[in-house]
Short mmCIF file of C-alpha atoms and ligand atoms in Angstrom, two decimals:
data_model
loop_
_atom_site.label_atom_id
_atom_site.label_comp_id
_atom_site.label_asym_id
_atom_site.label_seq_id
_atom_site.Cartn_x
_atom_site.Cartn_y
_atom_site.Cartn_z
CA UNK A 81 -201.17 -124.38 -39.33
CA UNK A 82 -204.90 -124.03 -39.02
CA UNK A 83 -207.38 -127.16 -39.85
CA UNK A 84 -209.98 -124.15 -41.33
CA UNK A 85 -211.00 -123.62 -44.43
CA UNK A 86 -209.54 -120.52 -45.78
CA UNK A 87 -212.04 -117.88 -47.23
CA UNK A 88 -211.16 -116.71 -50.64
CA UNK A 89 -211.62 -113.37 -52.17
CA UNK A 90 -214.82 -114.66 -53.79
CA UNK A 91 -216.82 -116.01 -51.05
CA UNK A 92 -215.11 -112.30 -48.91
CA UNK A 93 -217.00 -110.20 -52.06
CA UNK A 94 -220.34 -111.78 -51.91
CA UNK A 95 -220.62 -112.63 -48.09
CA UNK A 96 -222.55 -109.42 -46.60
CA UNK A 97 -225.39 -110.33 -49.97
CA UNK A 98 -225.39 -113.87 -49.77
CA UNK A 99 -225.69 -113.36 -45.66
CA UNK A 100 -228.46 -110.90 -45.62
CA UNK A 101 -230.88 -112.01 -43.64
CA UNK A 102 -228.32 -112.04 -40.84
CA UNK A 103 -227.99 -108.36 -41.56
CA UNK A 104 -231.48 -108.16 -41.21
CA UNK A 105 -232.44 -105.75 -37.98
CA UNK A 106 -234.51 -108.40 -36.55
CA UNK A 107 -231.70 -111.01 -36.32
CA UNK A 108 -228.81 -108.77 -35.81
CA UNK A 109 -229.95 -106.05 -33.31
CA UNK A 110 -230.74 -108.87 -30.31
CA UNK A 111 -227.32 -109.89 -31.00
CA UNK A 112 -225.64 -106.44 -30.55
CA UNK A 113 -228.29 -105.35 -27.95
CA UNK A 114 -226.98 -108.67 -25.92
CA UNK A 115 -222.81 -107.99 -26.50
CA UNK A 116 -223.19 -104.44 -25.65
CA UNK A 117 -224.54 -104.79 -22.00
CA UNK A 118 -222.27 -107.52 -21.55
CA UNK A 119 -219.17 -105.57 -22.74
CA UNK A 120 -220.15 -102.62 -20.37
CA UNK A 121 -218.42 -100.39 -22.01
CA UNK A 122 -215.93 -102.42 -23.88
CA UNK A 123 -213.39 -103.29 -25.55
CA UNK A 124 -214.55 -106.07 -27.06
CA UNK A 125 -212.32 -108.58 -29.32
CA UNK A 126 -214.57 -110.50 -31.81
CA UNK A 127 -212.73 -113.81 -33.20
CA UNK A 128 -213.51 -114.60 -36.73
CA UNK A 129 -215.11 -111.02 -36.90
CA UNK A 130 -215.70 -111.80 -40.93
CA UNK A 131 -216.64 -108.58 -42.65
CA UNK A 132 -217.80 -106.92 -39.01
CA UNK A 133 -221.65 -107.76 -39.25
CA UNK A 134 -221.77 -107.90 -35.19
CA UNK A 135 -218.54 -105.67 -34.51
CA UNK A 136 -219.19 -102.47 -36.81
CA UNK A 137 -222.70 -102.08 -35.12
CA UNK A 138 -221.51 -102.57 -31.51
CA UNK A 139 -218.48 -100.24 -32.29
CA UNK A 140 -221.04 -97.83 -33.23
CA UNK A 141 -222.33 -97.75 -30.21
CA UNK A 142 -218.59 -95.92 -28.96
CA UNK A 143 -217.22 -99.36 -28.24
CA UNK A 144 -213.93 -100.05 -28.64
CA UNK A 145 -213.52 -103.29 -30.71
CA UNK A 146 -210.61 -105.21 -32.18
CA UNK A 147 -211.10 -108.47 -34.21
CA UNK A 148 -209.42 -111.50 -35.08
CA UNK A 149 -210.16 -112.59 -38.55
CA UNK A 150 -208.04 -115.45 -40.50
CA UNK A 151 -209.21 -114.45 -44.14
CA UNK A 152 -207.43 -111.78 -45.75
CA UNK A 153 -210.11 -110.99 -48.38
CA UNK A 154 -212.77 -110.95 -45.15
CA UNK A 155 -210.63 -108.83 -43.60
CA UNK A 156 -210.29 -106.01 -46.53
CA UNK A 157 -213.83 -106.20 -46.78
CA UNK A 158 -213.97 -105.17 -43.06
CA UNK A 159 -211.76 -102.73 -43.93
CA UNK A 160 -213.40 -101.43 -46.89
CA UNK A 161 -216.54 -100.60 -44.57
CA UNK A 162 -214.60 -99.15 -41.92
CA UNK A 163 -210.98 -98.00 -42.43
CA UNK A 164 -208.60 -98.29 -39.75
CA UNK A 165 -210.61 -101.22 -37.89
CA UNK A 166 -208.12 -102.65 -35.68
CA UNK A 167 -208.29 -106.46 -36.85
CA UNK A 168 -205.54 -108.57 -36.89
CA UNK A 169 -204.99 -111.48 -39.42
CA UNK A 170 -204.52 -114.75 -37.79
CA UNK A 171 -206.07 -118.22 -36.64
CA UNK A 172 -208.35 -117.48 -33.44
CA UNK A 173 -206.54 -120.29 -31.88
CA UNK A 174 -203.57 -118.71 -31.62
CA UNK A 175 -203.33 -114.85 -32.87
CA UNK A 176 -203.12 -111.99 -30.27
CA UNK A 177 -204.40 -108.70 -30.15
CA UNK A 178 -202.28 -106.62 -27.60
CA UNK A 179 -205.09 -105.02 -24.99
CA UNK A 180 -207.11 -106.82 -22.42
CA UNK A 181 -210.63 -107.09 -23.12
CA UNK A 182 -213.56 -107.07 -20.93
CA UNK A 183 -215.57 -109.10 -23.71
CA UNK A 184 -214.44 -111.68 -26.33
CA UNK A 185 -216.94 -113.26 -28.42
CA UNK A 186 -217.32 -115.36 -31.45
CA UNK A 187 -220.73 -115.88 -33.18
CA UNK A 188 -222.55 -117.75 -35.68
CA UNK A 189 -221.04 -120.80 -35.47
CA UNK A 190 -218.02 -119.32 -36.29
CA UNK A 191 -216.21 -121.47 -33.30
CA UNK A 192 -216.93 -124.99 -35.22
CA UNK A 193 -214.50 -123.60 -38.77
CA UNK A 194 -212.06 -124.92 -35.69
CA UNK A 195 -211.80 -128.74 -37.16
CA UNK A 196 -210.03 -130.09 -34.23
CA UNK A 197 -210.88 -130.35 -30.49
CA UNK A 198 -207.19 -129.69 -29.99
CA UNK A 199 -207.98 -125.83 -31.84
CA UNK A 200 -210.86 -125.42 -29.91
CA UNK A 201 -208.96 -125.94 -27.01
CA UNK A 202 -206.69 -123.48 -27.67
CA UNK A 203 -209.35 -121.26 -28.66
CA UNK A 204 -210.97 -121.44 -25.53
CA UNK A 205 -207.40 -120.52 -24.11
CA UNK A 206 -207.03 -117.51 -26.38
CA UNK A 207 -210.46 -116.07 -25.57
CA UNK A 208 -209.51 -116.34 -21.59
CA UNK A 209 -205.84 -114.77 -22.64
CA UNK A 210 -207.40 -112.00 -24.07
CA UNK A 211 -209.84 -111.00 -21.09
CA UNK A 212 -209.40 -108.60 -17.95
CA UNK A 213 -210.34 -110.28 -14.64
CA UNK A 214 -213.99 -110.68 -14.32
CA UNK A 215 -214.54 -110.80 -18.31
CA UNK A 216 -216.69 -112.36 -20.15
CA UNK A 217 -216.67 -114.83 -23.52
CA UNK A 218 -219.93 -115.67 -25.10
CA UNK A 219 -220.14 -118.08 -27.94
CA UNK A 220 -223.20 -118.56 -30.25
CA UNK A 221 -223.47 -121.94 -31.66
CA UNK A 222 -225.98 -124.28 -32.76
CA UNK A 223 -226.48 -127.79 -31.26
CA UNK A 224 -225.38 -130.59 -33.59
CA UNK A 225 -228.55 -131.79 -35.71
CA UNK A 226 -227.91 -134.93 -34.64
CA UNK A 227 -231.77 -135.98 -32.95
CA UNK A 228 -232.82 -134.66 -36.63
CA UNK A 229 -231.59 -138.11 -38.27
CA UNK A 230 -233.97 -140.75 -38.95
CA UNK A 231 -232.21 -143.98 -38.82
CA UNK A 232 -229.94 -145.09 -41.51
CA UNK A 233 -230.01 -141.28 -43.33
CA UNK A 234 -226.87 -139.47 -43.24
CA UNK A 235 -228.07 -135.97 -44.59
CA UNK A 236 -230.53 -133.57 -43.23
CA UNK A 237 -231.74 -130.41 -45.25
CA UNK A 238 -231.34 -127.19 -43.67
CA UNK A 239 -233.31 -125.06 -46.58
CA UNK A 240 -235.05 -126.47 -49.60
CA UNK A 241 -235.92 -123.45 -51.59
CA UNK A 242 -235.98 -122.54 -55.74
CA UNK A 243 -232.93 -120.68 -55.62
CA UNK A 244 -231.01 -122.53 -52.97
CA UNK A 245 -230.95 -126.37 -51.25
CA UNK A 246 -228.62 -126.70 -48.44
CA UNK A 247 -227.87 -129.81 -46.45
CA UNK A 248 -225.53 -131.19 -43.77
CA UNK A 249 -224.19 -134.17 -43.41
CA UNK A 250 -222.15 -135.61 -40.37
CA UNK A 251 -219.64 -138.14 -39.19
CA UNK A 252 -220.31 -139.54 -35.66
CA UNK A 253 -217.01 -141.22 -35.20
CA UNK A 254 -215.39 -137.66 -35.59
CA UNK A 255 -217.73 -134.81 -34.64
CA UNK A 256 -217.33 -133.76 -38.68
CA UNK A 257 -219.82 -131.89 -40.56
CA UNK A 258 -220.17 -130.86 -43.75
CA UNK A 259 -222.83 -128.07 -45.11
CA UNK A 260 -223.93 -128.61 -48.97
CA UNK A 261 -225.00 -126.15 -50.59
CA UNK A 262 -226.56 -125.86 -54.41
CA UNK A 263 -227.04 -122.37 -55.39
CA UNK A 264 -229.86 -122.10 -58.81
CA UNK A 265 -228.75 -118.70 -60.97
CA UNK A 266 -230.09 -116.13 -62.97
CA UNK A 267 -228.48 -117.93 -66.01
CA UNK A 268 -230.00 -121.09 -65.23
CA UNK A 269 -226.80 -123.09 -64.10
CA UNK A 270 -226.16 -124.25 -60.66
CA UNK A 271 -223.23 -124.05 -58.27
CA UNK A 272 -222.17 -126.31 -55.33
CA UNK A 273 -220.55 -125.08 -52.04
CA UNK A 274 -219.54 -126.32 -49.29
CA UNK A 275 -218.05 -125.49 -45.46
CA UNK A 276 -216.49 -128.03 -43.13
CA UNK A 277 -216.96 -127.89 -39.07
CA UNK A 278 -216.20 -129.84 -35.94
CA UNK A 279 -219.49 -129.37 -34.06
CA UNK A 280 -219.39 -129.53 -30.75
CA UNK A 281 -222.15 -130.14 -27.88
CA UNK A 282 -222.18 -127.46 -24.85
CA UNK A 283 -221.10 -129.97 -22.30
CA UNK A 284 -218.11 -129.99 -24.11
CA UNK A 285 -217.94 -126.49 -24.62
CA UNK A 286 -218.57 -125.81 -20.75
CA UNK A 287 -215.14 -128.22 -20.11
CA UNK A 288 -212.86 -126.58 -22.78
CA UNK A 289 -213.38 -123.66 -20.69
CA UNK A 290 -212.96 -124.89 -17.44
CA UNK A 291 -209.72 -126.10 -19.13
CA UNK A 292 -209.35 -122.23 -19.79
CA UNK A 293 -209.75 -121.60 -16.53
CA UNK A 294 -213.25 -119.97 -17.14
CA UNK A 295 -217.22 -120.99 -15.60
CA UNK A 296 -220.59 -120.93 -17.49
CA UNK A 297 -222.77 -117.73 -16.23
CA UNK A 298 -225.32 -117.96 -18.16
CA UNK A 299 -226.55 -120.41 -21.49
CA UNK A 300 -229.79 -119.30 -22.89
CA UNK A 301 -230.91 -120.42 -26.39
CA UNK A 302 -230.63 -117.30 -28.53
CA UNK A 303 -230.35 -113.55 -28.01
CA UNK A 304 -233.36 -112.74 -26.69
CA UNK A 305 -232.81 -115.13 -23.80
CA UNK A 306 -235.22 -117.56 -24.46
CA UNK A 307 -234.79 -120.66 -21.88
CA UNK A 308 -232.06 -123.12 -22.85
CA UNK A 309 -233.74 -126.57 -23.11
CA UNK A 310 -233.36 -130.01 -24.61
CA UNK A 311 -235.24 -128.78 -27.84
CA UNK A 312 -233.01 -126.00 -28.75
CA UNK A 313 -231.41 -126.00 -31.46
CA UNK A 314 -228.63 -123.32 -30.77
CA UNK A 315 -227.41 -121.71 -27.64
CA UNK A 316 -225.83 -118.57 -26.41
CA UNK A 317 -222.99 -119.31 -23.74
CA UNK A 318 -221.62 -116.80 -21.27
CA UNK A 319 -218.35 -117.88 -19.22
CA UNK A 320 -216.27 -115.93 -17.28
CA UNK A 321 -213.36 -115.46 -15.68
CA UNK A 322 -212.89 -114.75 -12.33
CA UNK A 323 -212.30 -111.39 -11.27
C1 SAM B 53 -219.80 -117.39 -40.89
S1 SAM B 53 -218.47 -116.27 -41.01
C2 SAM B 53 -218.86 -115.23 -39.63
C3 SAM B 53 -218.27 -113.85 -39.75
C4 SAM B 53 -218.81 -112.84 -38.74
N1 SAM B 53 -218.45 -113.22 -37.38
C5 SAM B 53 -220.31 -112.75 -38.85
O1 SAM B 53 -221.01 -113.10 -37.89
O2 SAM B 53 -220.80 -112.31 -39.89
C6 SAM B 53 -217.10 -117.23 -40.41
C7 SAM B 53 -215.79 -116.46 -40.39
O3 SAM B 53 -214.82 -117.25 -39.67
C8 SAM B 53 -213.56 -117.00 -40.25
N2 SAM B 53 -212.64 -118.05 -39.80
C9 SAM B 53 -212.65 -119.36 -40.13
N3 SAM B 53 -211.68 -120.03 -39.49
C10 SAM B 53 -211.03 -119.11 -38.72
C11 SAM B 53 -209.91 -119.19 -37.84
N4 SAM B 53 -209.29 -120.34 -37.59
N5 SAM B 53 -209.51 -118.05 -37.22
C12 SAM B 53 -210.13 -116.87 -37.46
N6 SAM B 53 -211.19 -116.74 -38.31
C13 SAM B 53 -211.63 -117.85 -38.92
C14 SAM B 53 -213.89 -117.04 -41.74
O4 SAM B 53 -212.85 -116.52 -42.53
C15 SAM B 53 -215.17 -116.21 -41.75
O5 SAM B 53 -214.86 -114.85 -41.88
#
């Protein structure tokens, strides 16, 4: 039993239009420019592979790559795109893909719809299960917010737009988050949303996979590998295992 919220066939219809600008060239080509000269090649198993922003492109390259995906509604949409994509239904913690891999990855945050260190554990464990000798794992995840909170304020924006006000709030004593979101419509009426996470800082991400049995190669702050430094607010983490 997984402690992640389960996409419905709603959020699955509208996700590639409400993501866009994560479609957008500018954002998404680093990030497939960056998995495809890691994956040498491939295959490559994305977990939480969504509708296959990252994994259609990098397949189109003449990758092989499976995915692991735990909505069924995200995963027809994948489908939809591109029939026959070999993903598999399941929690990332746990599912398997037969094949060994010389590149798992999981992106945008995807890592923190995990709610329990336990599950991120195990997904740490998974991603290593998955990978040939010498392979690689890279996670891209954003450090928590938390140096953004003045004292005594328990909610930091994210986006404050017409259309759209998003904000997070966190729980210390559990390494909770919550994102708000209140969407403004055409018709005038407004809609609330909201996603759960466990966030989790890279020290901690660097032990579940020694747990895992893997070492850090390389953390760099985003996909163009900027330097990784106290002030970023996301990172891009590359452990392997040894070969
Ligand atoms: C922000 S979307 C990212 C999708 C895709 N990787 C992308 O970059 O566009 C997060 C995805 O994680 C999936 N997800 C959440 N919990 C999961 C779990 N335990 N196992 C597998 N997938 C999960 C959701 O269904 C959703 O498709």
């Amino acid at each position: 039993m997984t402690s992640s919220d389960v996409w419905d066939a709603e959020a699955a219809a509208s996700y590639d239009e409400s993501s866009a600008f994560m479609f957008a060239p500018e954002v998404l080509d680093p990030a497939v420019d960056f998995l495809g000269a890691l994956a040498g090649g491939g295959p490559a198993l994305e977990l939480a592979v969504g509708t296959g922003r990252v994994a259609i492109p990098l397949a189109d390259r003449g990758m092989r790559v499976s995915g692991i995906e735990l909505s069924q509604p995200m995963a027809d949409q994948l489908l939809a795109k591109r029939p026959g994509f070999d993903v598999v239904v399941g929690d990332m913690a746990t599912a398997r893909v037969p094949g060994e891999f010389g590149l798992v990855y999981v992106v945008w945050n995807s890592i923190g719809n995990l709610r329990t260190q336990a599950e991120q554990v195990a997904c740490f464990a998974n991603a290593a299960r998955h990978l040939a000798p010498g392979g690689r794992f890279v996670v891209e995840l954003g450090v928590p917010g938390i140096r953004r909170f003045p004292p005594g304020q328990s909610a930091v924006p994210f986006h404050v737009g017409r259309r759209h006000v998003g904000f997070d709030t966190y729980d210390l004593t559990t390494q909770q988050g919550t994102s708000h979101h209140y969407r403004r419509h055409d018709d005038g009426t407004v809609t609330y949303g909201q996603s759960n996470f466990r966030y989790i800082w890279p020290a901690e991400c660097d032990l579940m996979a020694q747990l895992a049995g893997m070492s850090l190669e390389r953390r760099v702050a985003d996909w163009h590998g900027a330097p990784f430094t106290s002030d970023s607010d996301s990172h891009v983490s590359v452990w392997r295992r040894p070969a």
